[in-house]
Coordinates of C-alpha atoms in Angstrom, one line a residue:
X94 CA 17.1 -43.9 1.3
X95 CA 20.2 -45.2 2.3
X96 CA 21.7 -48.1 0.4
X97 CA 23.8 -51.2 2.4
X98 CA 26.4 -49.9 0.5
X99 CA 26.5 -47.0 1.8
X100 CA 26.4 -48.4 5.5
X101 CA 29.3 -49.9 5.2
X102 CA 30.6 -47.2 3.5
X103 CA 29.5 -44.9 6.8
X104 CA 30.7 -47.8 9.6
X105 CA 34.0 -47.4 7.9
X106 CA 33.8 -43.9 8.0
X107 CA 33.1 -44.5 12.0
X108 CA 35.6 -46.8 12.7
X109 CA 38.0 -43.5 11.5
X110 CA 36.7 -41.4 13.8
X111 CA 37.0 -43.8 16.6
X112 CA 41.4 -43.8 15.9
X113 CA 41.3 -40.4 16.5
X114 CA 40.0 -38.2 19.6
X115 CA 37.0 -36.8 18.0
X116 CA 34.4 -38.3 16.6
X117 CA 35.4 -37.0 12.7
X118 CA 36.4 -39.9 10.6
X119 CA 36.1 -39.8 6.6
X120 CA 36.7 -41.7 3.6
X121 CA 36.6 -41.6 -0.3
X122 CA 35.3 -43.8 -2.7
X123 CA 36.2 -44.5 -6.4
X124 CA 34.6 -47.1 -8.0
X125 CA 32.9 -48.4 -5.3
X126 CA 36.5 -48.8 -3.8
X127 CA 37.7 -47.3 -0.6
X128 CA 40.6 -45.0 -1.9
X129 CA 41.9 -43.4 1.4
X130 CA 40.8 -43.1 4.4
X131 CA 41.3 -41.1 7.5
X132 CA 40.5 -39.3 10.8
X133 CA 40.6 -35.6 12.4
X134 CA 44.3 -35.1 13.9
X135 CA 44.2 -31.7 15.1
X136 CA 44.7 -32.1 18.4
X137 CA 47.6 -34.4 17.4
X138 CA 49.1 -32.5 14.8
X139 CA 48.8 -29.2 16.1
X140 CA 47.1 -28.1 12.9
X141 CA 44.0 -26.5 12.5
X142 CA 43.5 -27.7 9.2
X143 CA 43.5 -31.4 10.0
X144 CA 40.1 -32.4 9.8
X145 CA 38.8 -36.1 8.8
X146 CA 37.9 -34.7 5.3
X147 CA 41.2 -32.3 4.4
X148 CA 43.2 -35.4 5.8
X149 CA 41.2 -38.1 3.6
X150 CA 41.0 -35.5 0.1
X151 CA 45.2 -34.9 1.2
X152 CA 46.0 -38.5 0.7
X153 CA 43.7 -39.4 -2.4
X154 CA 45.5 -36.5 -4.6
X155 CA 48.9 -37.4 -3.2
X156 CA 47.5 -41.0 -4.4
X157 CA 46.2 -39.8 -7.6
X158 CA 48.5 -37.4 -8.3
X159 CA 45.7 -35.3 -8.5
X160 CA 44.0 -32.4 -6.9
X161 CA 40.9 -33.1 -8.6
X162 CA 38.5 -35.9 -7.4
X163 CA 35.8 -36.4 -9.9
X164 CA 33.8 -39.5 -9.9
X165 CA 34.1 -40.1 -6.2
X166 CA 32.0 -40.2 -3.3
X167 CA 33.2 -39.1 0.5
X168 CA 31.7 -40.4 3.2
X169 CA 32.0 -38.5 6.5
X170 CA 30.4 -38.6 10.2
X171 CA 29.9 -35.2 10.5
X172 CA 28.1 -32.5 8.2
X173 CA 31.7 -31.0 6.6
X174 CA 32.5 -27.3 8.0
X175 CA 33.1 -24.6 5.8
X176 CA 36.7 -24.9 5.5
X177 CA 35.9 -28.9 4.3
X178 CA 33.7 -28.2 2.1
X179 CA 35.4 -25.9 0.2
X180 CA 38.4 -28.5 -0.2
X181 CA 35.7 -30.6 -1.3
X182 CA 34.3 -28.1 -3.9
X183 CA 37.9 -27.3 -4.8
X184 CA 38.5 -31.0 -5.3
X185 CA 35.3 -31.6 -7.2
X186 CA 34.1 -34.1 -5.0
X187 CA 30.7 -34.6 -6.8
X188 CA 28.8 -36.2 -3.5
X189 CA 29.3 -36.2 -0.2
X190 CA 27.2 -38.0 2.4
X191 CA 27.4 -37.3 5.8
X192 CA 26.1 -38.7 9.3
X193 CA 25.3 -36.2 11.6
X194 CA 24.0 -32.4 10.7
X195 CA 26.1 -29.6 12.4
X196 CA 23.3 -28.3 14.5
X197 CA 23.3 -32.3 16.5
X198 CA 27.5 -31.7 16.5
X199 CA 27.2 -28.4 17.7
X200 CA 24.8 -29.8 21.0
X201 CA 28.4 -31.2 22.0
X202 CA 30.8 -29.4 20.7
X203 CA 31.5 -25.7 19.6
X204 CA 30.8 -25.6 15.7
X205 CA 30.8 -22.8 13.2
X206 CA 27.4 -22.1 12.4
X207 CA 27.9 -21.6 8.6
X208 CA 26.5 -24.7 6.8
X209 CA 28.0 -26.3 3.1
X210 CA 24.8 -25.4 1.8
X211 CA 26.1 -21.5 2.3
X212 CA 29.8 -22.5 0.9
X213 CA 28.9 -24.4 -2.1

């Protein structure tokens, strides 16, 4: 069951993804504190790389001075891709909640069929 919290946590998370031309926004929480947030600029960037989550975990360790992320929570629209969640695993992001599951991305956009599930 979802928590308001975490709602709030998630419309943030949406309003991200609404900055940007996709519909990828993230954030990361520490003590029930938004840290960073952020939004997929690959388009805009011209890198691959530059999802909502690699954008979001980028500026919390340039933040934190820190490439590890314990004790934090991302929140993200879209089930993170292979490449995102092995950042997050890298990062040891303990939790990650998500709002849609690649298979419903995928019905509008190309997606790599690997799931997390397979990475972690």
């Amino acid at each position: 069951m979802v928590d308001s919290g975490q709602q709030a946590y998630m419309r943030l998370a949406i309003q991200q993804a609404h900055q940007g031309q996709t519909p990828f926004g993230c954030l990361i929480i520490h003590n029930d504190q938004v840290i960073a947030q952020a939004f997929n600029t690959v388009s805009s960037s011209h890198d691959p790389t530059a999802h909502g989550e690699i954008n979001t975990i980028r500026l919390v360790c340039q933040k934190l001075q820190s490439h590890k992320l314990p004790n934090t929570v991302l929140f993200t629209t879209g089930k993170p891709c292979p490449m995102c969640m092995s950042a997050i695993l890298y990062a040891q992001i303990p939790q990650v909640i998500y709002g849609v599951s690649i298979a419903t991305i995928a019905q509008f956009m190309p997606q790599i069929t690997i799931t997390s599930e397979e990475v972690a």
